[in-house]
Coordinates of C-alpha atoms in Angstrom, one line a residue:
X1 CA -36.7 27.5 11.8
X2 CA -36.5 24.0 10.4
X3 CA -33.3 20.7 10.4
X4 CA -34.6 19.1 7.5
X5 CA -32.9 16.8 5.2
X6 CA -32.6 16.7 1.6
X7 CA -35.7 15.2 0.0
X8 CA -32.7 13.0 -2.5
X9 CA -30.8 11.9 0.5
X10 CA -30.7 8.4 0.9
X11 CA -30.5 6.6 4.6
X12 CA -26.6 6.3 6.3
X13 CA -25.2 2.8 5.8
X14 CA -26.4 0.0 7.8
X15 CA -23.7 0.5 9.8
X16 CA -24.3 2.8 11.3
X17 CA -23.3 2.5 15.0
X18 CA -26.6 2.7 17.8
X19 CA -25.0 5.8 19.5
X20 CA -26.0 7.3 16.0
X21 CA -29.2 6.2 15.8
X22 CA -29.8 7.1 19.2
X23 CA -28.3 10.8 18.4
X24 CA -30.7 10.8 15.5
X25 CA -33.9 10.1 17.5
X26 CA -33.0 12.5 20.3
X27 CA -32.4 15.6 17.0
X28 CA -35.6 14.5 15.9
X29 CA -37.2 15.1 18.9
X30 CA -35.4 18.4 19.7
X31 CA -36.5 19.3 16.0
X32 CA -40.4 18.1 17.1
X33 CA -39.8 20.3 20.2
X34 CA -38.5 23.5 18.5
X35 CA -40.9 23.5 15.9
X36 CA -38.0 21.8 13.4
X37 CA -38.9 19.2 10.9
X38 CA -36.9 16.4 8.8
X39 CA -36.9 16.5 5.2
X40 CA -37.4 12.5 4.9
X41 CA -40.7 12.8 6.9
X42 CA -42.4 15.3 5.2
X43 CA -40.5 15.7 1.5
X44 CA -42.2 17.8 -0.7
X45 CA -44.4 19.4 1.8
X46 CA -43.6 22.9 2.7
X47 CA -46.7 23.8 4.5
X48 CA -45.0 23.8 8.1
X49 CA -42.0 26.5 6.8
X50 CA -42.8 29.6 8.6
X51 CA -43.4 32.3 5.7
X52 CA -40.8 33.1 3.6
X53 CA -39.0 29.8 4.3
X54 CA -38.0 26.9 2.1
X55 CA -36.1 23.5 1.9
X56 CA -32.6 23.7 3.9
X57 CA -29.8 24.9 1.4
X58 CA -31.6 24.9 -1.1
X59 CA -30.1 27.3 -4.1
X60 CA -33.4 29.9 -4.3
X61 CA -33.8 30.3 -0.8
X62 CA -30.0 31.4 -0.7
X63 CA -30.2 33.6 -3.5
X64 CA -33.7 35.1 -2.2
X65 CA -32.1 35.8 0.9
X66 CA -28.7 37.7 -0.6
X67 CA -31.4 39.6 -2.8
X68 CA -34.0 40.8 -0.1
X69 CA -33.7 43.2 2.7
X70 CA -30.8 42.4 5.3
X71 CA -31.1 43.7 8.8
X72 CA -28.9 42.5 11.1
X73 CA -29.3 41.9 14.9
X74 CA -28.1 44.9 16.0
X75 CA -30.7 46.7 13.9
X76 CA -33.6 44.5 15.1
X77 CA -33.1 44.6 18.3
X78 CA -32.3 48.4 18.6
X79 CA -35.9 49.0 16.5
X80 CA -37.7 46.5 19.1
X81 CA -35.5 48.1 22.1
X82 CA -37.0 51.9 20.4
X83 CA -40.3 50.8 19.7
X84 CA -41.3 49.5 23.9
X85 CA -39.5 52.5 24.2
X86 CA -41.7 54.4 22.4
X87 CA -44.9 52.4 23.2
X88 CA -44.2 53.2 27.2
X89 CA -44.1 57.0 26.3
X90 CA -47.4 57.2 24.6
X91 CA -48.7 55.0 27.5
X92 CA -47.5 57.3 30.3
X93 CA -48.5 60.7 28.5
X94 CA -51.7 59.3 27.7
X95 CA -52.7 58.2 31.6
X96 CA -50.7 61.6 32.7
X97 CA -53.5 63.5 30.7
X98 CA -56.2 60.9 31.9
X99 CA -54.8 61.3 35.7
X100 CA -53.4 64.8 36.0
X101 CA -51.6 65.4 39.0
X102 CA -50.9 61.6 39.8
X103 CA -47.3 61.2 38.4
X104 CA -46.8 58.1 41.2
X105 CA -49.8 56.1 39.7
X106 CA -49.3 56.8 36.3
X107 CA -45.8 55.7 36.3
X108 CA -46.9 52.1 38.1
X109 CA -50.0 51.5 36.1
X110 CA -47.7 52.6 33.0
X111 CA -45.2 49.5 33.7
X112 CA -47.6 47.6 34.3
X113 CA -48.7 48.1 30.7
X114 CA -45.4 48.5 29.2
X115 CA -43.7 45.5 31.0
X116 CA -46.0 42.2 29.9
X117 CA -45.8 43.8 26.5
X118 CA -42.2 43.4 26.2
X119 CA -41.8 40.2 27.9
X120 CA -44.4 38.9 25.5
X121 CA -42.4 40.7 22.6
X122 CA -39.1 39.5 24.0
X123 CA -40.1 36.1 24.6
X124 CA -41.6 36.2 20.8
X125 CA -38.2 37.5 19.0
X126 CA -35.9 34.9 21.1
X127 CA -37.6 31.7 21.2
X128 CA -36.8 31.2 17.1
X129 CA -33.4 31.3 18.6
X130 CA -33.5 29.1 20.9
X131 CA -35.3 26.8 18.5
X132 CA -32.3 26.9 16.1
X133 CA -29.1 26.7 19.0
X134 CA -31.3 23.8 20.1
X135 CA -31.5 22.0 16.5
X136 CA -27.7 23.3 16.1
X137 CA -27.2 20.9 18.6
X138 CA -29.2 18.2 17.3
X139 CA -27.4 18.7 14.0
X140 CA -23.8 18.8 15.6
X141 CA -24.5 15.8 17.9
X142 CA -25.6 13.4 14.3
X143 CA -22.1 15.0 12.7
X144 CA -20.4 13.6 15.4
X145 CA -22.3 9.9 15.2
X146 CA -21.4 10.0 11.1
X147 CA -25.0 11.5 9.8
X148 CA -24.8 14.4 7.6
X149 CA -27.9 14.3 6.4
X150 CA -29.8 16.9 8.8
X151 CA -29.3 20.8 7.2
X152 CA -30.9 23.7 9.1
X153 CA -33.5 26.8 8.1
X154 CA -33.3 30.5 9.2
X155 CA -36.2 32.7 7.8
X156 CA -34.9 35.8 8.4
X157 CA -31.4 37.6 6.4
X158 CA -29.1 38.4 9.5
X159 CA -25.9 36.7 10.9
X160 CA -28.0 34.0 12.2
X161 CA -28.9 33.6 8.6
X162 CA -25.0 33.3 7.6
X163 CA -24.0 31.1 10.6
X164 CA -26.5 28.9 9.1
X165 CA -25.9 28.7 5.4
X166 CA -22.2 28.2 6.6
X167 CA -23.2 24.9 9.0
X168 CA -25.3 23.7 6.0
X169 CA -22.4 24.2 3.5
X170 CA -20.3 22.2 6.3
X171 CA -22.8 19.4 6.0
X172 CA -23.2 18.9 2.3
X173 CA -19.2 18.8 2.1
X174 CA -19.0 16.1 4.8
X175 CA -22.2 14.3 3.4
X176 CA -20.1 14.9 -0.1
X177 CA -16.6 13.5 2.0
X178 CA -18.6 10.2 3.5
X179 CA -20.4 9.0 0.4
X180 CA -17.1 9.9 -1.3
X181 CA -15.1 7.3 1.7
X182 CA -18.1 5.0 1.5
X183 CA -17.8 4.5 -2.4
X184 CA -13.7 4.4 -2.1
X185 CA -14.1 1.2 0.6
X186 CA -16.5 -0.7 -1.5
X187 CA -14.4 -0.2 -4.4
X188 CA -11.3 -1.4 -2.3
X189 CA -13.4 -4.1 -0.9
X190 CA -14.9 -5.7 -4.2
X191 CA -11.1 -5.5 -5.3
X192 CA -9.6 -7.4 -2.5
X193 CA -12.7 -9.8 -2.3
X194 CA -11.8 -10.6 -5.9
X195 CA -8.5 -10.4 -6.3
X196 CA -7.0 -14.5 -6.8
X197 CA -4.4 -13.6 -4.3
X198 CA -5.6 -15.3 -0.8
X199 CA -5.5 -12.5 1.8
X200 CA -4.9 -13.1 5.4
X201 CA -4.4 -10.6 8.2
X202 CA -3.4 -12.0 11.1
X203 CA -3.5 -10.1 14.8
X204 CA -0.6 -11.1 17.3
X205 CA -1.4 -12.9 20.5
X206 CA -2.0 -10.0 23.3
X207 CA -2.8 -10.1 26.8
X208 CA -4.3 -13.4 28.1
X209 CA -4.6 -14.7 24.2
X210 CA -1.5 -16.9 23.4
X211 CA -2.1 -17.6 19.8
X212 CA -2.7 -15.1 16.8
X213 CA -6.5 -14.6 15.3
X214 CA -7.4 -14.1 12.0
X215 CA -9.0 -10.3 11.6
X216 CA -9.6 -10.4 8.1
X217 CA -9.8 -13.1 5.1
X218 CA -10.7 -12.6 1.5
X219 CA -12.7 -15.0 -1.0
X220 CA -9.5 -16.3 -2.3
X221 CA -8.6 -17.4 1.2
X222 CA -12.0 -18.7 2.4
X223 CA -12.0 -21.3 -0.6
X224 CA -8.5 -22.1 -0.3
X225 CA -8.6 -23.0 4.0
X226 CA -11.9 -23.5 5.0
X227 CA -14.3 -23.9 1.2
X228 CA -15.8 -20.6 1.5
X229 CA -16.8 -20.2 5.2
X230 CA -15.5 -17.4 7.1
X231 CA -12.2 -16.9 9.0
X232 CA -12.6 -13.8 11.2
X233 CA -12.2 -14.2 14.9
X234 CA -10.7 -17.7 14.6
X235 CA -7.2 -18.7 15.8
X236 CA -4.3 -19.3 12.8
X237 CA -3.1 -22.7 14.1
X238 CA -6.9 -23.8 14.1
X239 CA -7.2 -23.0 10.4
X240 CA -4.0 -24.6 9.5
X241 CA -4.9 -28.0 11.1
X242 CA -7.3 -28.6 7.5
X243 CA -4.4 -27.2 5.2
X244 CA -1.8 -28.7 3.1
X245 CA 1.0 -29.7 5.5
X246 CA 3.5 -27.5 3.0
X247 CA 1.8 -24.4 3.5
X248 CA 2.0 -25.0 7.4
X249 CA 6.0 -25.9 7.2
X250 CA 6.9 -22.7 4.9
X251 CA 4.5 -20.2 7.5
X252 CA 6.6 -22.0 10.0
X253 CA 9.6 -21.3 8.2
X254 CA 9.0 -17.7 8.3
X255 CA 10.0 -15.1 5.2
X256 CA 9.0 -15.4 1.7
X257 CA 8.8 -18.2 -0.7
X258 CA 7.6 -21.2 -2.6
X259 CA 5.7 -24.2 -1.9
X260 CA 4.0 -27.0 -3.7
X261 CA 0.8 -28.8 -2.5
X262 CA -1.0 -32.3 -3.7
X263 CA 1.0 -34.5 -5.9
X264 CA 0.9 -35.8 -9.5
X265 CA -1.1 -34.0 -11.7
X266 CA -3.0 -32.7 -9.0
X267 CA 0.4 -30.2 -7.9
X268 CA -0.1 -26.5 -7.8
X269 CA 3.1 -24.3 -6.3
X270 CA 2.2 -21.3 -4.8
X271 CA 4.2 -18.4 -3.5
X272 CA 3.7 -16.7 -0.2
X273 CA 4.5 -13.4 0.9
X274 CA 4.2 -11.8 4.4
X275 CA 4.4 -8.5 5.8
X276 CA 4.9 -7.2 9.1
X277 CA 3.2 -3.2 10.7
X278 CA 1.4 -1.9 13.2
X279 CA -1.7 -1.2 13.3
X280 CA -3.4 0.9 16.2
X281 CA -0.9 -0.1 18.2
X282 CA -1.4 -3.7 17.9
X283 CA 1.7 -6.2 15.6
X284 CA -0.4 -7.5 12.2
X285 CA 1.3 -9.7 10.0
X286 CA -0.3 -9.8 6.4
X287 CA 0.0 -13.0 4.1
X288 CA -0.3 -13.4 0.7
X289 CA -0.6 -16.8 -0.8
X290 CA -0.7 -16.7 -4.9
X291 CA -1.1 -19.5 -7.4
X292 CA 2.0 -19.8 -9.9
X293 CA 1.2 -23.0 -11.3
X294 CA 0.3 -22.2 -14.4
X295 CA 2.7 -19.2 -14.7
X296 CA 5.7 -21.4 -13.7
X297 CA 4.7 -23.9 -16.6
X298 CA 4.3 -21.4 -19.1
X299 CA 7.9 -20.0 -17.6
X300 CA 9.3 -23.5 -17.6
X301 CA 8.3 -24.4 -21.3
X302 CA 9.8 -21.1 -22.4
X303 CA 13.2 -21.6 -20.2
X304 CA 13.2 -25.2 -21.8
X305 CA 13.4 -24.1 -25.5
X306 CA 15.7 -21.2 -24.5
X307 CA 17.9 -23.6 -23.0
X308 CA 18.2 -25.9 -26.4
X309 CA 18.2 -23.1 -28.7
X310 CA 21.3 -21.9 -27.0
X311 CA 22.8 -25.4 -26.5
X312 CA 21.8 -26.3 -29.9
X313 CA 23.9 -23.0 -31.3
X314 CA 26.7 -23.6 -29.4
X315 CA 27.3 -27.1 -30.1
X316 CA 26.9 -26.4 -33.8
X317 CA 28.8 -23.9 -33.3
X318 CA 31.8 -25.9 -31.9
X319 CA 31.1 -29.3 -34.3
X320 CA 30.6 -27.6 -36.9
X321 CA 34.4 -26.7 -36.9
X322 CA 35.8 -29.9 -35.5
X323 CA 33.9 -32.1 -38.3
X324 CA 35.8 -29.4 -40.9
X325 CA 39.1 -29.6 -39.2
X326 CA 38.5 -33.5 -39.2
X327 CA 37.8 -34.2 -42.3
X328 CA 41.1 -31.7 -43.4
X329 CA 43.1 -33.7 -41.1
X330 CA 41.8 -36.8 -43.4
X331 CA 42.6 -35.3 -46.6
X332 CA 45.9 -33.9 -45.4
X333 CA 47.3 -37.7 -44.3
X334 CA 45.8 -39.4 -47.3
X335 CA 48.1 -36.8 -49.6
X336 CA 51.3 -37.2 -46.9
X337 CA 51.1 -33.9 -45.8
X338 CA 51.6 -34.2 -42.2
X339 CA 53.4 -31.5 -41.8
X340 CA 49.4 -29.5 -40.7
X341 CA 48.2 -31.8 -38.2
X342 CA 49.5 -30.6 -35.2
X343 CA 48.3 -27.4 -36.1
X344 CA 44.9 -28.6 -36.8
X345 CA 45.1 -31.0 -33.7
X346 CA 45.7 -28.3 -31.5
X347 CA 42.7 -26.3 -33.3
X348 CA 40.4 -29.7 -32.5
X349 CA 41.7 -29.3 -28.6
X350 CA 41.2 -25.7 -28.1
X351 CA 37.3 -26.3 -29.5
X352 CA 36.7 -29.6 -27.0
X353 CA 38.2 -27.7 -24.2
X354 CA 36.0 -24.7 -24.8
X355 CA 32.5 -27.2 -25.0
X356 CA 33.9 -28.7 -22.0
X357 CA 34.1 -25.7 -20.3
X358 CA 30.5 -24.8 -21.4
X359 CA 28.6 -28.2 -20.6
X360 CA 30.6 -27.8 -17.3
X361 CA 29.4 -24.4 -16.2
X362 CA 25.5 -25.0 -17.2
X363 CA 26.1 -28.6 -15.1
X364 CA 27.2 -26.8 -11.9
X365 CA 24.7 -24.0 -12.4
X366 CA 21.7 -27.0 -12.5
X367 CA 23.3 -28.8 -10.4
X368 CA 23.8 -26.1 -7.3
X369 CA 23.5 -27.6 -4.1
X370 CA 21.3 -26.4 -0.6
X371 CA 23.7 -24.0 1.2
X372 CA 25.7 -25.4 4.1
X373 CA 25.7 -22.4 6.3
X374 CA 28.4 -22.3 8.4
X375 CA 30.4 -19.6 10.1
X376 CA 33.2 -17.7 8.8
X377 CA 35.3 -14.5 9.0
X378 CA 35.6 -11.7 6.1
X379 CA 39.3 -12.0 6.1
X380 CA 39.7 -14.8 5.6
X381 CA 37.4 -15.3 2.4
X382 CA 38.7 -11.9 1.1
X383 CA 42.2 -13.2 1.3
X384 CA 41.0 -16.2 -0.9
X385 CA 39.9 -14.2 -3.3
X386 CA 42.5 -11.9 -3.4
X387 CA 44.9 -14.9 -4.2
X388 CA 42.4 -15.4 -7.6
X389 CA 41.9 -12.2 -8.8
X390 CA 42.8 -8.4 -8.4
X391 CA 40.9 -5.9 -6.4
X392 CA 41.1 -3.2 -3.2
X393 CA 39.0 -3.5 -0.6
X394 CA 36.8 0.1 -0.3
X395 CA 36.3 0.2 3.5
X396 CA 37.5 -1.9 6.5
X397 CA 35.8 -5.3 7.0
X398 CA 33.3 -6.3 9.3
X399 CA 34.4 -8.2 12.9
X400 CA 31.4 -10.2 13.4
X401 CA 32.1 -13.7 11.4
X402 CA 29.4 -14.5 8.5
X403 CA 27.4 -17.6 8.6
X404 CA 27.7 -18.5 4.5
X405 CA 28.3 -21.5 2.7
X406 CA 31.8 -20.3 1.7
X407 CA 32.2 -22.2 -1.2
X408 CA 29.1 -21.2 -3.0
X409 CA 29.9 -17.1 -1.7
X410 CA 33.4 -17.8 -2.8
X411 CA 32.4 -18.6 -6.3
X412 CA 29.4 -15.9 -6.4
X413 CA 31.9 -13.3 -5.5
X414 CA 34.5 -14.7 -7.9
X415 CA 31.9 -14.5 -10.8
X416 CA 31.3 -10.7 -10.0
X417 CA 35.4 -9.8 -9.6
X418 CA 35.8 -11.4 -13.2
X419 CA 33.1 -9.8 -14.8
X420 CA 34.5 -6.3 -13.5
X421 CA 37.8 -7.5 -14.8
X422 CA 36.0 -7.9 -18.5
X423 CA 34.2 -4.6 -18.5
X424 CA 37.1 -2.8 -19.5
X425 CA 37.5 -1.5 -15.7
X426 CA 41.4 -0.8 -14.9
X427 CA 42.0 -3.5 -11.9
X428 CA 43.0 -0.6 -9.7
X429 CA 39.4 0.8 -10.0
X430 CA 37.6 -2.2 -8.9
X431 CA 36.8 -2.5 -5.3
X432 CA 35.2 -4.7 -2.7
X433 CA 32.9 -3.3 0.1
X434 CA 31.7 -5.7 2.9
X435 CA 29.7 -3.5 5.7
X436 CA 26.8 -4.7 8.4
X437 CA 23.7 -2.4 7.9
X438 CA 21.2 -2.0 11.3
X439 CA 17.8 -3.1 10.4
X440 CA 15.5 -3.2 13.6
X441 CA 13.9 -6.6 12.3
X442 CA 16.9 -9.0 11.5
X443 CA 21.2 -8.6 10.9
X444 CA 21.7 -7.5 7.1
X445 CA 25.2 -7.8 5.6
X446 CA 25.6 -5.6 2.1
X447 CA 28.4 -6.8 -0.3
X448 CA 29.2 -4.6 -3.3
X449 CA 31.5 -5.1 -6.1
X450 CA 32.2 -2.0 -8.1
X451 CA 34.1 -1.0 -11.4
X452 CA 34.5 1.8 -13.4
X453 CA 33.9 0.3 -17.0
X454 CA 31.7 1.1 -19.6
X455 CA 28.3 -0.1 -17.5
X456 CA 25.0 -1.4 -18.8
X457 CA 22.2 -0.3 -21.1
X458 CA 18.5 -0.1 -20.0
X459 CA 18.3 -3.5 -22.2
X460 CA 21.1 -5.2 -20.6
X461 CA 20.1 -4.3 -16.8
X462 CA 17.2 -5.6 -17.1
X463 CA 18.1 -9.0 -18.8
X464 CA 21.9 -9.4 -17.2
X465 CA 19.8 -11.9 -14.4
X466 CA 18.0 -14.3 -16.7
X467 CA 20.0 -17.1 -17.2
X468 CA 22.0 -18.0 -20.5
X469 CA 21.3 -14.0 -21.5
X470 CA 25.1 -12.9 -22.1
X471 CA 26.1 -9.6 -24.2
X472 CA 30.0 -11.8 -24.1
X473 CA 30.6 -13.5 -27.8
X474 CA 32.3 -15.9 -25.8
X475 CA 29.7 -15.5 -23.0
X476 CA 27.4 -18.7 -21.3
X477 CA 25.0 -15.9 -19.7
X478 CA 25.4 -17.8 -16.6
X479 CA 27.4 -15.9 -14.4
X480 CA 25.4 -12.9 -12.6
X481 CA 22.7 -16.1 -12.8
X482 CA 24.5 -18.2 -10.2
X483 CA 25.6 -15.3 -8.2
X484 CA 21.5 -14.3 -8.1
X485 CA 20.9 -18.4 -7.3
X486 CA 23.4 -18.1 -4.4
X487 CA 22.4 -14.9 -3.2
X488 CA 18.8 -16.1 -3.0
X489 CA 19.6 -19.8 -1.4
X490 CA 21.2 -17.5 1.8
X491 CA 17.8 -15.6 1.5
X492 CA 19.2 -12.4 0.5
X493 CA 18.7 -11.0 -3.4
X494 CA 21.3 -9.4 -6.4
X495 CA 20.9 -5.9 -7.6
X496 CA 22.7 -4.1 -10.4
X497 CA 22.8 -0.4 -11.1
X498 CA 25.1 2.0 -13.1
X499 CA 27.3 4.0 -11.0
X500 CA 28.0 8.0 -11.6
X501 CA 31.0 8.5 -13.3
X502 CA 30.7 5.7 -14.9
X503 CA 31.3 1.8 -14.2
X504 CA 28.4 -0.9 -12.6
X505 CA 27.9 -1.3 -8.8
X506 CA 26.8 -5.1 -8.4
X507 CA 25.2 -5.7 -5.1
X508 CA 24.5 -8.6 -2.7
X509 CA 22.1 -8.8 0.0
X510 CA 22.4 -11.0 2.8

């Protein structure tokens, strides 16, 4: 009987923990002990296989032994039981003929015979197995310390046989499970070394420890806080004393968003993001710090030229018109025919006004100040509205006061009330729900405006945020764009989805 391992294997990781090596050493020296061998030491030598034996799991030596003669235990051991049995017999009628009339003597001198024989045939039939329980173990104690490379031998075709080619099938589907795990983490590892996102996991402060340690840093992170050297095992606020003083202030402002770091030329903004979990019992906090410079410049330029192309149309657009009606009005007095102006006057005004109203809505939409935050009851903003526009309020407000700038929520909420208005929605079915949601992290306040008009297209959904996008002839696109910019600037976000039955459910999330 022999542990061997496959002559292809290669060695376990580096890695590997000393329990495991120590595991190792002690199978190989059960194996040395039992007359079991290890395929690395003596690959492609089979002259220590007792006869009939070959490599551990090995395909042939399977198929030889499903092919050949079975016997099981019980057979064996009966036929060894019958032949002492047998053997004893002989010996006793043998001496009986040898010392007739001596039945005492010839039954001692008879044991004495028979007895050493089957303690030496015993002893001969069960020490194989006690070879292979004791390599069993040897095997069992490297699965345990993460080694899969030791299989086992059995010469003979029994259940012994079966219980091995079972333990060896065990161990080529783990070996087959680890190198499968070993190549999934260095696949996962190369990709978060490389990614250009900075990685940082950061451990929580426990027991005597009062500030938070880095557990893990990618590339991206070692060039950006400490020019390439590691991070592991130092403390956060250590790091950060070498870093741009933005990225300290927006870590210390907690939640996601934007900063910019250097000046001039030499500006980049990034954006950080941060996640909260458990892990093994223990608060992490992951941060993510990506570069947007160049993305925001590209987005910038584009944003620019979609800004003058629809400025450009609508003020041609509007002058257009007003240089025709003028130079009408010109013609029309130099002939005497007065009797058109105030028609064409009042044509002039109504085009003005409307520019007016269009230079003045992108003006407040650039121009949108830092929210005052400040506190204020539902009712009391509701009943503002309700004095503006139509609606029914969908469920009972909340008691607890909000802390909003209510001029910039008035004019959010305003902006969603008249868009339900213009989706063709009868004012009876457009409602206002203002309800507190528990989150176990922080207080979350869900605002929905809903109608039943004709809703949105796949198209529309996904462009109704970008500013100056409007689906409105009449339309600036700039509506559902503030109310995202105010939604945002309270550090909540603006979602939009198509309702059953028909009609848009616009929410806000505070």
């Amino acid at each position: 009987m022999n542990a061997r391992r496959d002559a292809g294997d290669s060695e376990p990781a580096g890695g590997d923990r000393e329990t495991g090596a120590g595991a190792r050493a002690s199978a190989n020296a059960r194996s040395s002990d039992s007359g079991t061998t290890n395929r690395a030491g003596n690959a492609g030598d089979d002259s220590s296989l007792p006869p009939g034996g070959s490599q551990a799991g090995s395909p042939q030596r399977d198929a030889g032994r499903r092919k050949g003669l079975r016997l099981s235990l019980a057979t064996r051991w009966s036929a060894l039981v019958g032949t002492l049995l047998a053997l004893g017999i002989v010996i006793a009628l043998t001496l009986d003929r040898l010392l007739p009339g001596r039945t005492p003597l010839v039954l001692g001198l008879s044991l004495l015979c028979v007895v050493p024989i089957a303690l030496i045939t015993l002893r001969a039939q069960i020490q194989p197995i006690l070879s292979l329980l004791r390599a069993l173990e040897g095997t069992v104690a490297s699965y345990r310390d993460g080694d899969f490379s030791f299989g086992l031998h059995w010469p003979q075709n029994d259940e012994l046989a079966d219980l091995v080619r079972a333990h060896n099938a065990l161990g080529d589907v783990l070996r087959a499970q680890r190198l499968d795990l070993v190549q999934r983490e260095l696949l996962l590892d190369t990709m978060v070394q490389n990614t250009p996102v900075a990685m940082l996991l950061v451990a929580e402060p426990v027991g005597e420890r009062t500030q938070r340690t880095i557990v893990y840093a990618n590339l991206a992170a070692r060039q950006l806080l400490s020019h390439g050297a590691r991070l592991e095992g130092y403390a956060l606020q250590e790091v950060l004393q070498g870093a741009a003083p933005a990225l300290v202030e927006a870590l210390a402002r907690g939640g996601d968003g934007l900063f910019s770091a250097g000046e001039g030329e030499d500006e980049e903004v990034y954006h950080l993001a941060r996640r909260q979990f458990s892990l093994n019992g223990r608060r992490h906090e992951l941060l993510l710090l990506r570069q947007l410079t160049a993305e925001l410049r590209r987005q910038e330029v584009q944003t620019w030229k979609k800004v003058i192309r629809v400025i450009s149309h609508e003020l041609n657009n509007s002058l257009a018109p007003l240089a025709s009606l003028a130079h009408s009005g010109a013609q029309l007095v130099q002939r005497g025919q007065t009797e058109r102006l105030p028609q064409i006057l009042a044509t002039i005004g109504e085009r003005t006004r409307h520019l007016e109203s269009f230079i003045l809505g992108y003006a407040r939409f650039a121009k949108l100040p830092a929210p005052r935050l400040e506190a204020c009851r539902w009712d009391a903003l509701v009943a503002r509205l309700a004095a503006q526009v139509d609606f029914r309020l969908a469920a009972p407000l909340p008691d607890e006061a909000a802390r909003i700038d209510v001029a910039q929520m008035e004019q959010a909420l305003l902006n969603l009330l008249k868009n339900a208005h213009e989706s063709g929605s009868r004012p009876e079915d457009i409602e206002l729900q203002v309800r507190r949601v528990p989150d176990p992290l922080k207080e979350i306040t869900r605002i929905d405006v809903l109608d039943r008009g004709s809703g949105m297209s796949e198209a529309v959904l996904t462009n109704a945020l970008v500013p100056f996008y409007s689906t409105k002839r009449s339309g600036t696109g700039l509506g559902l764009a503030l109310a995202r910019e105010i939604a945002e600037a309270h550090g909540g976000r603006i979602m939009l989805s198509n309702r059953e039955g028909g009609g848009l459910a616009v929410t806000l999330i505070l």
